[in-house]
Amino acid sequence: MNRFDPKTGLFSAITQQDGIRGNSVVGITSDNAGMIWFSTDKGLSKLDPRTKSIRNYELNSGLPSNDFLENAVFRKNNQLFFGSLNGAVQFNPDSIRDDTKPFPVYITKLNVLDKARPLTSNPVVLHHDENFLSFEFAALAYVLPEQNQYAYQLIGVDKNWVQNGNRHVANYTNLSPGSYTFQVKAANSDGIWSAKGASIQLVILPPWWATWWAYSIYALLVGGAIWGYIRFYTNRIRQQQELEFNRREAEQLKAVDELKTRFFSNITHELRTPLSLIISPVEKLLAGHQFDPSTNQTLALVQRNANQLLRLINQLLDLSKLEANRMTVSLMRGEVPQFVYQVVESFRQAAEQKGVALVYTAEEFPPEHLFDADKWEKILTNLLSNALKFTAQGGSIKVTLTSVLSPVIKEVSSVQINIADSGIGISPQSLPHIFDRFYQVDYSLTRAYEGTGIGLSLVKELVELLGGTISVDSQLGVGTTFMVTLPVQPLSASTNAPKMRLSANKHTTIEQLPASTSRLNSNQPPKHEQTPRLLIVEDNSELREFLTMELSAFYHVQNAANGEAGWKLAQEELPDIVISDLMMPKLDGYELTRLIKSHPDTDHIAVVILTAKAAHHSRIEGLQEGADDYLAKPFHLDELHLRLHNLITRQQRIRDQYRRQFTLPDSPTPLDITKDPFLRRVYELLDNHLDNPSLNVDWLADQLAMSRKTLYRKIHSLIQLAPNELIRQYRLRKAIDLLRAGRNVAETTYLVGFKSPSHFTIVFKEFYQKTPTEFITTNGKNT
């Protein structure tokens, strides 16, 4: 019997392997309950379509014969009729009731080595050589007992139940020593399985040489011999070298540590001098107010990045001091709530500019305490900088200051500062490592905020130096909370501590975003229609705005902050060139290049990869994705200008070559020599429908499955012609071939889709500077 599944459109066969007695189905019908009845050459069968279970009825079930006739089946009012070799069978399926009366199952006999073993104990304990077993069992179901079915399982040997049919014996041979449980269950003649089966436990003892204590003795003997030899050998070597090794190791560790610390300090100090020579002149130039806004913006960019580098160097110096144990605690007198307030306020302007709510709350404190203001400032600055960096526009940062009383003297002994943000959060697998030096969380959401990985490490080491604690709680997409506990001392502990003075305007801790100007507007219209269109895809906002400012004088520039936005703009605007970074959130440069070069709407766009990944394999991978050029950071602007100019020049030469195919009558047909697949598709469509005078731009866009705007941009990028101009010039170029082939002017007019010879003659002369008749005459003379 074959079953058809309308959802999948496939057939499945139901055969003897599924439980049918006969493999030849001769009649089939159904009853009111949805059961399927079918007659075979070995009795009747009932199939439940929902559970796929099958029940069989034979001579011993009351049938006159097991052999039924083909197509001898009839149904009326849920009365089923089947014809057999020994008369007709009539019954109502509703009158057939399954025997659901519970019945017990017993294990009646256990044979060990063909000898009966009494079942008086559970478990049954056997020797290692008594491993040939035979179980006999029976079900006390007396309605057609010959149709009772059995299934058994020896746990430890059988992974699944073994279906035994109506046989009530199970045999096992060569069982290994171990513990087993034999269980059996049965089904009566109606296929109802017993709710509770029978089971018996067996234990086959191992031989004495394979017992656990024997293996323990073997292991002890071997291990003792190996251990004795190793101990003898190592003791002899250790006695000779231990003192010398320890002495050399201590000297080497000390020398390496001193060398690392000295190099660390020297290189960072060497960097501070040129940075000072950069920052000071830039500040002087900015203070003079003698440059135009564009120049001031460039100088501000230099100043911000130089200050960021200086802060990084200061952090490295602090780490080197901590490693060399040269950083000490310097206590100062001050009001803790006011100090924390001034540090928080130094971030106020940057938070407002980014659209982040910055909230500070503090408890009432006694007037003054002793604490290390310099290290507190570094701790809070790093934590607030991180919070602002990873909190998007519309988010919030909450700073809470609470006091912790000493249980002994009932005075403030420490303060707890909680900095909670609603930023992107930290994944659970990265959370234990965020205080590790140079560790950075690396996934697409954090690439736009990439740093150095030393800020939080410095924070943790400074907190531990002060005798405090720091912990973090974070959830991805919800936010992060840093909980810092720092000790304070009462004024009586030191009367000579200096007074702490701090101005909130002293600290520039966050890079200010560049002010937007009309010159940097990525949506400004081009100065001329022929101005090359350029798309910059870069996740670093300052570099993106800098490139936009530098290139906007020569190109119509648009920009995007990530690969996904860049791909959308590339499809909408179809620029001539895309400049893309590699490491970007959402969609990296490799994926963006692959999408541009594989999509038929954008495959003509030149792609320049501009990235800090200068390794050879990175260049090869970028070029394999289809990039037209690869430029590594740091780059020179004149080189970038030259590479872009060369790409534009190459594209212009290709456009000129395509246009000359129409203007030069003696050149081959454009369809024969054009290599661009998109233009070939356009030419084939025009060639097949050239005699249609109603052929227009809308029809062509519909045939190419793209919008009218996209079609215009695509054709204009490839050949610098509007689609309607391309259609007209292709008609005229095709007319040249027809006239040269001997067609007259009237025939050619209608074959290339013009409505009248007079209009055709005017357009032809306007384009080729001669009439069709003059061309025929000239062509004939030349021939």
XYZ file of C-alpha atoms in Angstrom, residues 104-367:
264
model
C 0.866 -9.978 34.272
C 4.152 -11.078 32.668
C 6.495 -13.539 34.384
C 10.018 -14.799 33.847
C 9.347 -18.501 34.246
C 12.776 -20.056 33.881
C 16.507 -19.254 33.791
C 18.891 -21.736 32.168
C 22.635 -21.400 32.825
C 24.821 -23.617 30.612
C 21.597 -25.501 29.655
C 20.856 -26.198 33.316
C 17.905 -24.714 35.175
C 18.806 -22.157 37.854
C 16.227 -21.326 40.542
C 14.957 -17.743 40.624
C 14.803 -17.507 44.394
C 17.312 -14.652 44.761
C 17.541 -11.250 43.082
C 20.151 -10.537 41.900
C 21.267 -13.909 40.610
C 25.027 -14.221 41.158
C 27.018 -16.281 38.611
C 30.670 -17.182 38.155
C 32.704 -15.802 35.260
C 32.403 -19.051 33.280
C 28.604 -19.200 33.713
C 27.944 -16.797 30.847
C 25.642 -18.809 28.520
C 22.104 -17.887 29.585
C 18.578 -18.631 28.397
C 15.441 -16.879 29.703
C 11.898 -18.169 29.367
C 8.871 -15.977 30.018
C 5.089 -15.966 29.623
C 2.176 -13.507 29.563
C -1.054 -14.515 31.334
C -3.367 -13.203 28.565
C -5.721 -16.053 27.582
C -7.631 -14.601 24.604
C -5.830 -16.042 21.549
C -2.622 -16.561 23.555
C -0.798 -17.761 20.425
C -0.958 -14.133 19.195
C 0.677 -12.677 22.285
C 3.790 -10.626 21.405
C 6.973 -10.290 23.462
C 9.876 -7.808 23.667
C 12.901 -8.105 25.907
C 16.086 -6.207 26.739
C 19.241 -7.089 28.622
C 20.440 -3.758 29.983
C 24.185 -3.661 29.532
C 24.025 -5.547 26.206
C 20.949 -4.426 24.239
C 20.658 -0.706 23.533
C 16.987 -1.050 22.530
C 14.110 -3.453 23.083
C 14.353 -6.671 21.034
C 11.041 -7.573 19.372
C 10.627 -11.350 19.795
C 7.240 -11.902 18.128
C 5.262 -14.702 19.801
C 8.456 -16.534 20.846
C 8.904 -16.633 24.612
C 12.612 -17.542 24.860
C 15.676 -15.243 24.815
C 19.274 -16.525 24.594
C 22.588 -14.801 25.429
C 26.086 -16.243 25.021
C 29.583 -15.289 26.100
C 28.563 -12.476 28.445
C 31.396 -10.463 30.000
C 31.654 -10.076 33.789
C 29.460 -7.282 35.066
C 25.973 -6.330 36.286
C 22.947 -6.811 34.017
C 19.189 -6.435 34.239
C 16.950 -8.590 32.068
C 13.454 -7.202 31.512
C 10.570 -8.408 29.391
C 7.186 -7.003 28.382
C 4.274 -8.483 26.430
C 1.256 -7.511 24.314
C -2.005 -9.452 24.111
C -3.727 -10.537 20.910
C -5.169 -7.027 20.459
C -1.701 -5.493 20.547
C -2.170 -3.925 24.005
C 1.183 -3.932 25.792
C 1.346 -4.703 29.462
C 1.760 -1.687 31.731
C 4.260 -3.543 33.874
C 6.724 -6.165 32.701
C 9.038 -8.481 34.592
C 12.719 -8.075 35.359
C 15.586 -9.847 37.074
C 19.086 -8.685 37.950
C 22.218 -10.693 37.180
C 25.771 -10.338 38.422
C 28.543 -12.227 36.645
C 31.627 -12.216 38.842
C 35.056 -11.634 37.259
C 37.878 -14.173 37.718
C 40.208 -13.480 40.587
C 42.980 -12.192 38.295
C 40.601 -9.563 36.830
C 39.185 -8.206 40.084
C 39.719 -4.608 41.164
C 42.123 -5.536 43.924
C 44.211 -7.599 41.464
C 44.454 -4.614 39.084
C 45.318 -2.386 42.026
C 48.226 -4.647 42.921
C 49.435 -4.651 39.298
C 49.279 -0.838 39.155
C 51.062 -0.440 42.476
C 53.885 -2.742 41.389
C 54.435 -0.987 38.047
C 54.004 2.476 39.516
C 56.360 1.702 42.363
C 59.062 0.540 39.995
C 58.739 3.622 37.769
C 58.560 5.984 40.721
C 61.627 4.421 42.336
C 63.694 4.824 39.171
C 62.556 8.390 38.530
C 63.159 9.399 42.132
C 66.658 7.951 42.099
C 67.536 9.681 38.814
C 65.997 13.060 39.594
C 67.473 13.216 43.057
C 70.939 12.737 41.652
C 70.454 15.473 39.024
C 68.723 17.830 41.458
C 71.551 17.588 43.957
C 74.039 18.710 41.299
C 72.074 21.505 39.634
C 69.389 22.863 41.953
C 71.481 25.600 43.570
C 73.043 26.735 40.301
C 69.712 26.723 38.478
C 67.948 28.788 41.134
C 70.745 31.355 41.183
C 70.760 31.796 37.400
C 66.987 31.895 37.187
C 66.777 34.668 39.756
C 69.440 36.700 37.951
C 67.751 36.263 34.574
C 64.309 37.224 35.870
C 65.734 40.308 37.511
C 67.631 41.330 34.386
C 64.640 40.772 32.106
C 62.343 42.692 34.419
C 64.765 45.618 34.662
C 65.311 45.633 30.893
C 61.574 45.562 30.186
C 60.830 48.304 32.665
C 63.707 50.476 31.416
C 62.707 50.006 27.778
C 59.069 50.672 28.610
C 59.897 53.898 30.417
C 62.471 55.083 27.882
C 60.305 54.582 24.813
C 57.277 56.240 26.380
C 59.344 59.188 27.578
C 60.920 59.522 24.131
C 57.430 59.748 22.636
C 56.374 62.504 25.001
C 58.916 64.980 23.588
C 57.771 64.952 19.941
C 54.167 64.893 21.139
C 54.790 68.056 23.115
C 56.309 69.634 20.015
C 53.113 68.721 18.148
C 50.554 69.732 20.771
C 52.068 73.082 21.720
C 52.365 74.568 18.190
C 48.874 73.322 17.303
C 47.412 74.930 20.418
C 49.227 78.152 19.524
C 47.858 78.097 15.985
C 44.322 77.419 17.216
C 44.550 80.200 19.786
C 45.536 82.728 17.082
C 42.166 82.465 15.230
C 43.936 83.298 11.984
C 42.767 80.422 9.803
C 39.560 79.618 7.978
C 37.107 77.101 9.537
C 38.373 74.239 7.383
C 41.992 74.747 8.521
C 40.905 75.130 12.145
C 39.012 71.865 11.895
C 42.111 70.094 10.548
C 44.247 71.521 13.358
C 41.644 70.455 15.928
C 41.794 66.931 14.518
C 45.592 66.918 15.004
C 45.199 68.247 18.538
C 42.601 65.679 19.597
C 44.575 62.698 18.314
C 47.845 64.011 19.782
C 46.143 64.397 23.180
C 44.727 60.884 22.884
C 48.219 59.542 22.157
C 49.614 61.489 25.104
C 47.007 59.979 27.433
C 47.892 56.511 26.157
C 51.581 57.157 26.840
C 50.762 58.358 30.347
C 48.855 55.125 30.957
C 51.850 53.096 29.765
C 54.113 55.037 32.117
C 51.753 54.335 35.006
C 51.806 50.622 34.175
C 55.599 50.604 34.091
C 55.703 52.310 37.505
C 53.279 49.758 38.909
C 55.400 46.880 37.584
C 58.552 48.373 39.056
C 56.791 49.030 42.410
C 57.741 52.711 42.124
C 54.195 54.078 42.396
C 53.238 55.095 45.900
C 50.036 56.345 47.503
C 49.956 60.157 47.917
C 47.147 61.273 50.209
C 45.492 64.682 49.886
C 42.761 66.475 51.833
C 39.492 67.076 50.027
C 35.737 66.636 49.834
C 35.004 63.319 48.148
C 31.542 64.175 46.686
C 32.828 67.473 45.230
C 35.912 65.795 43.770
C 33.876 63.060 42.051
C 31.378 65.692 40.860
C 34.141 67.729 39.171
C 35.517 64.632 37.395
C 32.018 63.712 36.175
C 31.371 67.296 35.019
C 34.475 67.193 32.813
C 32.521 64.688 30.674
C 29.344 66.766 30.558
C 30.010 68.533 27.248
C 31.012 65.354 25.422
C 27.944 63.537 26.779
C 25.587 66.308 25.650
C 27.218 66.428 22.222
C 26.716 62.681 21.830
C 23.149 62.815 23.173
C 23.830 60.756 26.325
C 22.243 61.613 29.683
C 24.899 61.916 32.438
C 23.472 61.705 35.997
C 25.445 62.022 39.254
C 24.038 61.358 42.736
C 25.902 61.323 46.060
C 25.154 60.839 49.750
C 25.957 63.410 52.410
C 29.551 63.049 53.656
C 31.569 64.604 56.435
C 33.446 67.706 55.204
